[in-house]
XYZ file of C-alpha atoms in Angstrom:
655
model
C 2.579 -36.720 23.528
C 4.285 -40.352 22.267
C 7.713 -41.055 23.064
C 9.587 -41.850 20.302
C 13.297 -43.766 20.180
C 16.743 -41.641 20.017
C 17.859 -39.987 16.779
C 19.297 -41.149 13.925
C 22.779 -42.477 14.559
C 25.138 -42.357 11.390
C 21.919 -41.784 9.049
C 20.068 -44.753 10.108
C 17.160 -45.102 12.655
C 18.077 -47.185 15.789
C 16.342 -50.328 16.058
C 15.042 -51.115 19.418
C 17.144 -54.296 19.920
C 20.009 -52.060 19.406
C 19.267 -49.226 22.394
C 21.603 -50.042 24.828
C 19.692 -51.375 28.373
C 20.227 -47.481 29.910
C 19.059 -45.782 26.673
C 15.740 -48.190 26.710
C 14.949 -47.673 30.171
C 15.353 -43.877 30.190
C 12.342 -44.283 27.129
C 9.995 -46.885 29.058
C 10.490 -46.283 32.425
C 11.686 -50.515 32.514
C 13.643 -53.290 30.969
C 13.394 -54.663 27.933
C 11.782 -58.121 29.569
C 9.616 -56.348 31.550
C 8.046 -54.104 28.836
C 7.826 -57.644 26.795
C 5.912 -59.040 29.661
C 3.472 -56.457 30.216
C 2.756 -55.900 26.386
C 1.698 -59.852 25.824
C -0.097 -59.631 29.288
C -2.137 -56.684 28.020
C -3.058 -58.714 25.163
C -4.165 -61.400 27.534
C -6.066 -58.681 29.254
C -8.247 -57.546 26.477
C -8.821 -61.101 24.822
C -9.953 -62.321 28.189
C -12.465 -59.797 28.246
C -14.061 -60.681 24.546
C -13.964 -64.319 25.847
C -16.197 -63.386 28.645
C -18.620 -61.622 26.267
C -18.307 -64.446 23.810
C -19.950 -66.607 26.207
C -22.477 -64.713 27.763
C -23.654 -62.298 25.161
C -27.698 -62.875 24.528
C -27.506 -61.010 20.816
C -26.709 -63.817 18.096
C -24.540 -61.362 16.354
C -22.413 -61.317 19.478
C -22.612 -64.781 20.384
C -22.641 -66.410 16.982
C -20.316 -63.645 15.023
C -17.991 -62.417 17.056
C -18.825 -58.744 16.119
C -16.850 -56.848 18.469
C -13.606 -56.019 19.665
C -11.601 -54.758 22.864
C -8.619 -52.692 23.396
C -6.572 -51.083 25.830
C -5.929 -47.255 25.183
C -3.407 -45.174 27.096
C -4.066 -41.768 29.142
C -4.604 -38.458 27.825
C -0.992 -37.350 28.410
C -0.309 -40.238 25.595
C -2.976 -39.148 23.333
C -5.483 -42.103 23.778
C -3.427 -44.382 21.698
C -4.052 -47.901 21.540
C -1.663 -50.067 22.677
C -3.180 -53.618 22.854
C -6.281 -54.893 20.618
C -7.722 -58.351 20.367
C -7.613 -60.436 17.157
C -11.710 -59.516 16.698
C -13.480 -57.783 14.211
C -10.377 -56.174 11.992
C -12.360 -53.140 10.706
C -12.757 -51.709 14.301
C -8.877 -51.224 14.441
C -8.592 -48.121 12.812
C -11.442 -46.651 14.645
C -11.106 -47.283 18.365
C -8.194 -44.963 19.364
C -9.682 -41.899 17.609
C -13.241 -42.545 18.731
C -12.239 -43.004 22.360
C -9.719 -39.646 21.684
C -13.497 -37.911 20.647
C -16.040 -39.213 23.286
C -13.681 -38.510 26.166
C -12.263 -35.102 25.097
C -16.049 -34.060 23.994
C -17.556 -34.944 27.767
C -14.469 -34.070 29.514
C -11.790 -36.403 31.096
C -12.090 -34.573 34.056
C -15.970 -35.314 34.820
C -15.006 -39.292 35.056
C -14.910 -41.093 37.921
C -14.098 -44.694 39.061
C -16.715 -46.864 37.799
C -17.960 -44.865 34.826
C -18.913 -46.399 31.680
C -19.024 -43.924 28.717
C -20.662 -45.001 25.115
C -21.050 -43.273 22.117
C -22.284 -44.864 18.400
C -22.189 -41.451 16.132
C -20.672 -42.577 13.320
C -19.024 -39.325 12.400
C -17.439 -39.135 15.920
C -16.428 -42.668 16.410
C -16.080 -44.469 12.763
C -17.891 -47.659 11.801
C -22.185 -47.827 11.735
C -24.958 -46.880 14.521
C -25.038 -50.248 15.715
C -21.349 -50.793 16.446
C -21.678 -48.974 20.230
C -18.664 -47.956 21.731
C -18.008 -48.550 25.518
C -15.360 -46.881 27.560
C -14.491 -47.466 30.915
C -11.561 -45.014 32.676
C -9.275 -46.983 34.855
C -7.461 -44.774 37.520
C -4.803 -44.682 39.654
C -4.231 -42.664 42.219
C -7.330 -40.522 41.646
C -5.468 -40.022 37.853
C -6.577 -41.810 34.367
C -4.234 -44.354 33.464
C -5.971 -45.675 30.724
C -8.993 -46.991 29.627
C -10.789 -50.522 28.956
C -12.578 -50.034 25.707
C -15.168 -52.870 24.667
C -16.777 -52.154 20.778
C -19.805 -54.681 20.144
C -22.450 -54.460 17.576
C -25.837 -54.388 19.122
C -28.504 -55.959 17.758
C -31.087 -53.025 16.714
C -30.346 -49.455 16.878
C -33.535 -47.989 15.690
C -34.301 -46.543 12.420
C -36.477 -47.858 9.603
C -35.407 -51.185 9.585
C -35.292 -54.159 12.093
C -31.441 -54.686 12.656
C -30.188 -51.815 10.329
C -28.763 -53.812 7.912
C -30.132 -51.972 4.371
C -28.415 -50.444 1.481
C -31.230 -47.974 0.977
C -31.218 -45.299 4.062
C -31.345 -42.232 2.628
C -30.087 -40.135 5.469
C -29.055 -40.053 9.262
C -32.759 -39.925 10.368
C -33.538 -43.085 8.762
C -30.088 -44.627 10.159
C -30.525 -45.451 13.737
C -30.600 -43.529 16.928
C -27.226 -41.293 17.275
C -25.883 -41.855 20.909
C -23.450 -38.699 21.406
C -20.935 -39.084 24.711
C -22.724 -39.585 27.528
C -22.575 -42.310 30.505
C -24.420 -45.617 30.753
C -22.687 -46.153 34.183
C -22.054 -43.830 36.871
C -19.796 -44.673 39.920
C -20.838 -48.236 38.849
C -24.025 -47.780 39.138
C -26.814 -47.386 35.976
C -27.930 -44.215 34.322
C -31.318 -44.136 33.998
C -31.494 -41.537 31.700
C -29.737 -42.934 29.264
C -31.040 -46.562 29.353
C -34.535 -44.784 29.036
C -33.545 -42.841 25.668
C -31.781 -46.126 23.908
C -34.726 -48.428 25.107
C -37.286 -45.582 23.976
C -36.036 -45.833 20.307
C -34.410 -49.347 19.841
C -36.221 -52.812 19.164
C -35.969 -56.139 21.077
C -34.773 -54.370 24.558
C -35.077 -57.639 26.003
C -31.798 -58.730 24.346
C -29.877 -55.464 24.316
C -30.633 -55.046 28.297
C -28.579 -58.295 29.192
C -25.898 -57.552 26.673
C -25.481 -54.078 28.564
C -25.221 -55.500 31.702
C -22.373 -58.200 30.144
C -20.650 -55.507 28.787
C -20.187 -53.913 31.758
C -19.280 -56.505 33.688
C -16.530 -57.145 31.063
C -15.279 -54.191 31.136
C -15.024 -54.196 35.148
C -13.015 -57.277 34.639
C -10.527 -55.491 32.157
C -10.568 -52.554 34.683
C -9.099 -55.143 37.304
C -6.749 -56.932 35.312
C -5.204 -53.607 34.462
C -4.852 -52.569 38.355
C -3.541 -56.148 38.798
C -0.796 -55.393 36.232
C -0.087 -51.772 37.777
C -0.134 -53.011 41.032
C 2.624 -55.635 40.540
C 4.783 -53.734 37.916
C 4.116 -50.207 39.265
C 2.675 -47.601 37.216
C 5.330 -46.165 35.643
C 6.424 -49.473 33.845
C 2.626 -49.702 32.837
C 2.400 -46.394 31.128
C 6.565 -47.323 29.808
C 4.667 -50.685 28.219
C 2.145 -48.641 26.664
C 4.557 -46.361 24.675
C 6.725 -49.602 24.144
C 3.740 -51.839 22.166
C 3.103 -48.599 20.066
C 6.779 -48.052 19.421
C 7.468 -51.931 18.598
C 4.163 -51.286 15.765
C 5.542 -48.339 14.339
C 8.728 -50.064 13.812
C 7.334 -52.825 12.188
C 5.764 -50.679 9.869
C 8.099 -48.554 9.093
C 10.483 -50.844 7.893
C 7.745 -52.877 5.765
C 7.351 -49.769 3.820
C 11.133 -48.836 3.375
C 11.221 -52.194 1.623
C 8.916 -51.217 -1.164
C 10.660 -48.973 -4.111
C 9.962 -45.342 -4.141
C 7.645 -44.192 -6.316
C 3.782 -43.416 -6.780
C 1.665 -46.095 -7.302
C -2.789 -46.090 -8.173
C -5.601 -48.344 -8.294
C -9.186 -47.866 -8.578
C -11.757 -50.098 -7.545
C -16.160 -49.723 -7.488
C -19.676 -50.303 -5.729
C -22.255 -51.287 -8.188
C -24.516 -48.881 -7.131
C -26.255 -46.983 -4.013
C -30.064 -47.855 -2.825
C -31.559 -45.130 -4.859
C -30.937 -46.598 -8.899
C -28.375 -48.578 -10.791
C -27.390 -45.667 -12.914
C -24.594 -44.765 -11.053
C -21.314 -46.492 -10.105
C -19.330 -45.186 -7.157
C -15.609 -44.944 -7.893
C -12.928 -45.431 -5.159
C -9.581 -44.223 -6.375
C -6.240 -44.350 -4.311
C -2.872 -43.151 -4.700
C 0.270 -43.908 -2.562
C 2.865 -42.098 -2.979
C 6.004 -43.710 -1.157
C 9.124 -41.728 0.248
C 11.931 -43.170 2.268
C 9.747 -45.188 5.188
C 6.851 -42.751 4.707
C 3.994 -43.300 2.453
C 0.999 -41.038 1.732
C -2.457 -42.378 0.847
C -4.938 -39.986 -1.291
C -8.279 -40.821 -1.677
C -8.822 -37.623 -4.256
C -10.722 -38.584 -7.210
C -13.227 -41.244 -5.286
C -17.067 -40.195 -6.036
C -19.415 -38.352 -4.302
C -21.182 -39.713 -0.710
C -23.749 -42.044 -2.081
C -27.505 -40.927 -1.813
C -27.902 -43.873 0.523
C -26.534 -45.860 3.217
C -23.247 -47.711 1.432
C -21.263 -44.885 2.977
C -17.954 -45.416 4.456
C -16.352 -42.542 7.284
C -13.014 -40.814 7.084
C -12.052 -43.544 10.242
C -13.265 -46.471 8.359
C -11.015 -45.508 5.193
C -8.389 -45.530 7.532
C -8.622 -48.686 8.979
C -9.041 -50.209 5.411
C -5.413 -48.842 4.597
C -3.709 -49.732 7.996
C -5.062 -53.241 8.187
C -4.725 -53.720 4.206
C -1.294 -52.580 4.354
C -0.290 -54.592 7.382
C -1.782 -57.479 5.825
C 0.380 -57.166 2.790
C 4.099 -55.569 4.112
C 4.141 -56.518 7.928
C 1.709 -59.162 8.934
C 3.941 -60.464 11.736
C 3.666 -57.871 14.014
C 0.822 -56.469 16.806
C -1.484 -53.779 15.694
C -1.414 -50.967 17.710
C -1.867 -47.215 16.863
C 1.812 -47.284 16.120
C 1.103 -49.058 13.061
C -0.039 -45.590 11.174
C 2.691 -43.364 12.804
C 4.419 -43.381 9.401
C 1.064 -43.647 6.925
C -0.046 -39.772 6.125
C -4.026 -39.940 4.380
C -5.558 -37.170 2.608
C -9.249 -38.239 2.598
C -11.401 -35.303 0.877
C -14.459 -34.740 2.873
C -18.112 -35.424 1.189
C -16.948 -38.738 -0.995
C -17.732 -41.964 -0.827
C -15.143 -42.699 1.764
C -15.924 -39.764 3.746
C -19.482 -39.085 4.137
C -20.913 -36.543 6.076
C -24.644 -36.302 7.606
C -26.984 -35.377 7.347
C -27.482 -36.850 3.794
C -24.119 -39.060 4.127
C -25.878 -41.967 5.841
C -23.269 -44.190 6.667
C -23.971 -48.300 7.344
C -22.334 -50.531 4.913
C -18.693 -49.150 5.609
C -17.387 -52.438 5.916
C -18.277 -52.903 1.859
C -16.483 -49.536 1.053
C -13.384 -51.203 3.160
C -13.536 -54.186 1.054
C -13.548 -52.291 -2.223
C -9.954 -50.182 -0.474
C -8.589 -53.470 0.354
C -8.871 -54.670 -3.391
C -7.809 -51.310 -4.732
C -4.837 -51.458 -2.675
C -4.018 -55.345 -4.046
C -4.166 -53.769 -7.914
C -1.941 -50.477 -6.799
C 0.632 -52.467 -5.214
C 0.817 -55.712 -7.261
C 3.442 -54.259 -9.355
C 5.817 -54.037 -6.543
C 4.997 -56.872 -4.603
C 5.509 -59.134 -7.537
C 5.476 -62.660 -6.456
C 4.218 -61.589 -2.662
C 0.735 -60.244 -4.194
C -2.551 -62.083 -3.641
C -5.232 -62.546 -5.543
C -8.634 -60.885 -4.491
C -11.704 -62.199 -2.504
C -15.439 -62.824 -3.208
C -15.678 -58.757 -2.327
C -19.034 -58.362 -1.127
C -20.593 -60.304 1.745
C -23.517 -59.974 0.452
C -25.453 -59.123 3.521
C -29.207 -60.437 4.151
C -31.441 -59.185 6.630
C -35.043 -60.832 7.408
C -37.180 -59.965 9.631
C -41.372 -61.217 10.642
C -43.400 -61.885 13.100
C -43.833 -65.824 14.360
C -47.247 -67.601 14.711
C -47.437 -66.277 18.603
C -47.107 -63.231 17.727
C -43.313 -63.083 18.620
C -41.525 -60.541 16.286
C -37.927 -62.238 14.939
C -35.185 -60.844 12.522
C -32.063 -62.384 11.625
C -29.250 -59.765 10.193
C -26.210 -60.687 8.558
C -26.133 -64.391 9.288
C -28.085 -66.064 6.423
C -26.685 -64.717 2.944
C -23.688 -64.638 1.304
C -21.705 -63.292 4.206
C -18.874 -65.966 3.782
C -16.557 -67.007 0.550
C -13.246 -67.253 -1.168
C -9.837 -66.077 -1.075
C -7.472 -65.497 -3.545
C -4.652 -67.563 -4.493
C -0.883 -66.751 -3.593
C 2.565 -67.752 -4.289
C 2.120 -69.967 -1.167
C -0.950 -72.069 -2.629
C -4.801 -72.084 -3.558
C -6.877 -69.687 -2.520
C -8.998 -71.133 0.931
C -12.604 -71.130 -0.131
C -14.586 -70.428 3.249
C -13.769 -67.847 4.834
C -14.764 -64.030 5.740
C -13.570 -61.324 3.133
C -9.925 -60.128 3.904
C -11.197 -57.451 6.478
C -13.460 -58.589 8.312
C -12.009 -61.911 10.530
C -15.860 -62.151 11.553
C -16.837 -65.781 12.456
C -19.330 -68.160 10.166
C -22.748 -69.117 12.740
C -23.319 -72.719 12.416
C -26.196 -73.762 10.560
C -27.571 -75.766 13.577
C -27.232 -72.653 15.827
C -29.127 -70.454 12.929
C -31.946 -73.148 12.259
C -32.684 -73.117 16.258
C -32.631 -69.228 16.765
C -34.444 -68.758 13.377
C -37.414 -69.670 11.083
C -34.894 -70.826 8.368
C -33.455 -73.811 6.813
C -29.983 -73.765 5.635
C -30.671 -76.139 2.598
C -27.075 -76.022 0.952
C -23.750 -74.976 0.881
C -21.517 -75.936 -1.283
C -18.492 -75.057 -3.764
C -19.153 -74.281 -7.497
C -16.734 -75.615 -9.779
C -15.359 -73.648 -12.383
C -15.803 -70.532 -10.476
C -12.011 -70.014 -9.062
C -9.723 -67.906 -10.865
C -7.554 -70.195 -12.604
C -3.496 -70.068 -11.610
C -0.510 -71.986 -11.084
C -2.228 -71.582 -7.376
C -5.972 -71.670 -8.334
C -8.216 -69.044 -5.984
C -11.122 -70.650 -4.052
C -14.244 -71.541 -5.644
C -17.686 -69.808 -5.082
C -20.000 -70.761 -2.441
C -24.002 -71.225 -3.277
C -26.199 -70.960 -0.289
C -29.723 -71.696 -0.559
C -31.507 -70.455 2.919
C -35.359 -71.451 3.044
C -37.922 -69.649 5.542
C -40.309 -71.458 6.650
C -42.648 -68.212 7.676
C -43.444 -65.232 5.837
C -41.028 -62.462 5.794
C -39.524 -59.373 5.022
C -36.199 -59.085 3.654
C -33.166 -56.704 2.347
C -30.156 -57.397 1.206
C -26.752 -55.738 -0.230
C -24.511 -57.343 -2.615
C -22.534 -54.743 -4.323
C -19.612 -56.026 -6.189
C -21.380 -57.809 -8.791
C -20.602 -55.538 -12.088
C -17.008 -56.559 -12.195
C -14.646 -59.393 -10.622
C -13.448 -58.602 -6.842
C -11.513 -61.954 -7.217
C -8.703 -60.143 -9.299
C -6.041 -62.353 -10.759
C -2.463 -61.451 -9.822
C 1.302 -62.516 -11.329
C -0.455 -63.897 -14.402
C -3.494 -65.623 -12.819
C -7.210 -65.080 -13.682
C -9.836 -63.470 -12.688
C -12.389 -65.246 -10.333
C -16.558 -65.678 -11.533
C -19.126 -63.437 -11.162
C -22.071 -64.601 -8.431
C -25.574 -63.571 -8.138
C -28.606 -63.561 -5.834
C -32.361 -65.148 -6.543
C -35.220 -66.126 -4.871
C -36.670 -69.325 -5.766
C -40.693 -70.036 -4.688
C -40.784 -66.328 -3.575
C -45.207 -66.663 -3.390
C -44.444 -69.811 -1.258
C -43.668 -73.606 -1.661
C -44.199 -76.689 0.398
C -41.668 -76.596 2.878
C -42.414 -80.490 3.889
C -40.043 -83.081 1.813
C -36.549 -82.355 0.999
C -37.193 -78.550 0.045
C -33.493 -78.968 -1.954
C -33.397 -76.991 -5.305
C -31.967 -79.550 -7.857
C -29.634 -78.172 -10.262
C -29.795 -80.189 -13.098
C -28.949 -77.453 -15.397
C -28.889 -73.798 -15.757
C -32.586 -73.982 -16.494
C -33.523 -73.824 -12.562
C -33.053 -70.223 -12.910
C -35.527 -69.244 -15.515
C -38.544 -69.222 -13.139
C -36.304 -67.594 -10.123
C -36.678 -63.672 -9.653
C -33.177 -62.503 -10.172
C -32.316 -59.808 -7.279
C -28.860 -58.950 -8.100
C -25.557 -59.661 -10.393
C -24.481 -59.626 -13.960
C -26.835 -61.941 -15.739
C -27.821 -63.472 -18.977
C -31.320 -61.478 -19.120
C -33.069 -64.807 -20.352
C -31.526 -67.453 -18.163
C -30.561 -65.276 -15.350
C -27.700 -67.188 -14.970
C -24.191 -65.190 -14.471
C -22.834 -63.500 -17.504
C -19.969 -61.024 -17.723
C -21.460 -59.629 -20.902
C -25.024 -60.049 -19.410
C -27.037 -57.328 -17.917
C -26.983 -56.015 -14.245
C -29.669 -56.829 -11.897
C -29.800 -53.891 -9.319
C -30.192 -55.202 -5.615
C -32.223 -51.992 -4.858
C -35.029 -52.684 -7.368
C -37.025 -53.503 -4.669
C -36.164 -52.053 -1.362
C -37.661 -54.297 0.650
C -38.571 -58.390 -0.805
C -41.432 -59.793 0.653
C -41.557 -63.671 0.757
C -44.232 -66.240 1.893
C -43.238 -69.490 3.613
C -41.290 -71.475 1.832
C -39.195 -69.239 -0.633
C -36.001 -70.180 -0.736
C -33.187 -67.682 -1.335
C -29.760 -68.332 -3.114
C -26.497 -66.373 -2.687
C -23.417 -67.303 -4.937
C -21.009 -65.813 -4.106
C -17.789 -64.061 -6.483
C -14.972 -66.835 -7.196
C -11.285 -66.252 -5.624
C -8.791 -64.667 -7.564
C -5.482 -67.196 -9.251
C -2.105 -66.427 -8.914
C 0.222 -67.331 -11.498
C 0.150 -68.744 -15.083
C -2.663 -71.698 -14.923
C -0.664 -73.465 -17.851
C 2.125 -73.818 -15.463
C 0.207 -75.795 -12.774
C 0.865 -79.599 -12.108
C -1.661 -81.809 -14.082
C -1.922 -83.755 -11.150
C -3.458 -81.166 -9.004
C -5.193 -80.497 -12.073
C -6.687 -83.734 -11.824
C -7.442 -83.552 -7.756
C -8.919 -80.242 -8.495
C -11.567 -82.440 -10.743
C -12.113 -84.818 -8.164
C -12.933 -82.666 -5.439
C -15.453 -80.748 -7.242
C -13.606 -77.671 -8.019
C -13.292 -78.247 -11.555
C -14.732 -80.016 -14.448
C -13.130 -81.476 -17.173
C -14.358 -79.196 -19.546
C -13.013 -76.549 -17.160
C -10.133 -78.302 -16.748
C -9.239 -78.111 -20.680
C -10.457 -74.738 -21.232
C -8.578 -72.842 -18.031
C -5.577 -75.036 -17.462
C -5.009 -76.640 -20.743
C -5.115 -80.073 -19.062
C -6.588 -82.971 -20.485
C -8.531 -85.421 -18.131
C -10.346 -88.765 -18.552
C -12.662 -90.862 -16.485
C -16.049 -89.700 -14.730
C -15.439 -87.709 -11.581
C -18.748 -88.557 -10.245
C -18.823 -92.002 -10.012
C -15.379 -92.928 -10.313
C -13.435 -90.167 -8.813
C -10.152 -92.184 -7.975
C -10.234 -93.537 -11.384
C -9.357 -89.914 -13.232
C -6.542 -90.064 -15.652
C -4.540 -87.159 -16.930
C -3.730 -87.430 -20.669
C -0.153 -86.594 -20.758
C 0.405 -86.383 -24.532
C -3.168 -84.525 -25.059
C -2.298 -82.058 -22.255
C 1.191 -81.680 -23.789
C -0.301 -80.253 -27.442
C -3.042 -78.332 -25.681
C -0.648 -76.693 -23.621
C 1.929 -75.993 -26.215
C -1.266 -74.486 -28.702
C -2.289 -72.237 -25.671
C 0.834 -70.848 -25.139
C 1.641 -69.760 -29.206
C 1.045 -66.233 -29.806
C -2.482 -65.069 -30.896
């Protein structure tokens, strides 16, 4: 049960800052200063825990990509609310508290003892996908649970029919991987042999998972110690009060942000290109926001049925997308806790692509669905956000999974690190969109080229921005990224680009959409791996001899074309390549903000100088006429002021 602030006075809610000292102490069993100190101390504690994991992890996806998050959840008496969480993977934020509640209640809180480590990965209980194993350490004080130290971390493999699991073609839960119901991994500080055996009998790369499990046990022990130190120094009442305070502060911030939006009904829709069966069905996500006073109802009714393969998300994942998305758009300055959701009601019918059910509604690519939900929020709220709207990002993370066997017989696989996982953001009133980041909801790190080339048989041959792909605007979106990855050994590949039918980088406030991208293979049957190995793009003819994997492309030239044909990523579930083959990922471009004809011509000139825009694109998209040679004399570029005035005047005329 969560304590709330006193009843309204004179028709208005009392702000936390307006509480008297006596009222504050009655609510939180400590003074304001102590509550603030403890809230920050707990946030420091969980960040300290994941810093240890980051530096001691063995699995590349943890050590290189930051695919984890940690939080402190309150005891059962406070309904397991999440009071402090790290700045790790944002898509975990809406699933942690609910997952802990389900796992602990199912196992039985009365069965837990000090030193236990409870684990669970069932996506229908916990959210996210099977590789995201949740580790839950109960923290006791005077023989009673005072809270939980929780760490959720992506495991390199969890079984199933694809090494690493990253595939959009798995058709049911049995192909998806091992399901771990709530059970102990450690009991009273000692490993539970039966649980370790069950996991390692069903997964690949146990030699990496075993040390990671031991590291996670150590990290959770550290978190427990830090919580004990807080309780010993400040007292159990103040500690428990600070848990309530952290959630109430977040709830207050979101409540007032929601109140700033005019009452009304707002709708938006977005789509995923296809599932892993065929290209005939485009999956639509519909969201209706009904805002009244300080509350908002978010309704997913009308969204497409659950997909036939593992591109689905669960209801808790949809909750994450809404909570994180609304907070980013409306209240970015406060901490994220369970209180963030207090004034948000969700309507999620079962069995949709946002709420898939077993056994056929396999859930793996949940983050792709969350990304679409965020795009839908951008569309739905653009009219009310006005100048505060932001352009869409590159959408799909275009995850790539590759595996093979080395010359010495050692198996390897590279999951979600060598595809098109990073790309541009959209523009806002503040400025141009960044051109190299994770998508809006992920908050994941991009592994360095050097670390990937050391760990896997591949070379990153190219990673650069592509001109004229950013959505034009007074502030332009980020430019699309082209990334060429050459594999020096034979390999099998799965790829999951899901947003190439329609622009994901939507323009706002008069800005233009970003360009569409695509995926190709060059030299699939093998190419020389000596020399430079670099693909030279003198013109678009380079694509003619490639294998088009995904995108809306011209069927003859195979270059991106909004009026072209859709090439379906699942046309070949497993792509096989010989040594020297190169994969190219070209992301979508970010959306623009504002009228591009209002962009300062000098800024356009700098864009041409820096390679974001061509001279032809400057005139076509921004109405700016530039003379000079950006390649051989970039500092000698010149804006033809009179020609620009005439070009813009003509462009602004009706019709």
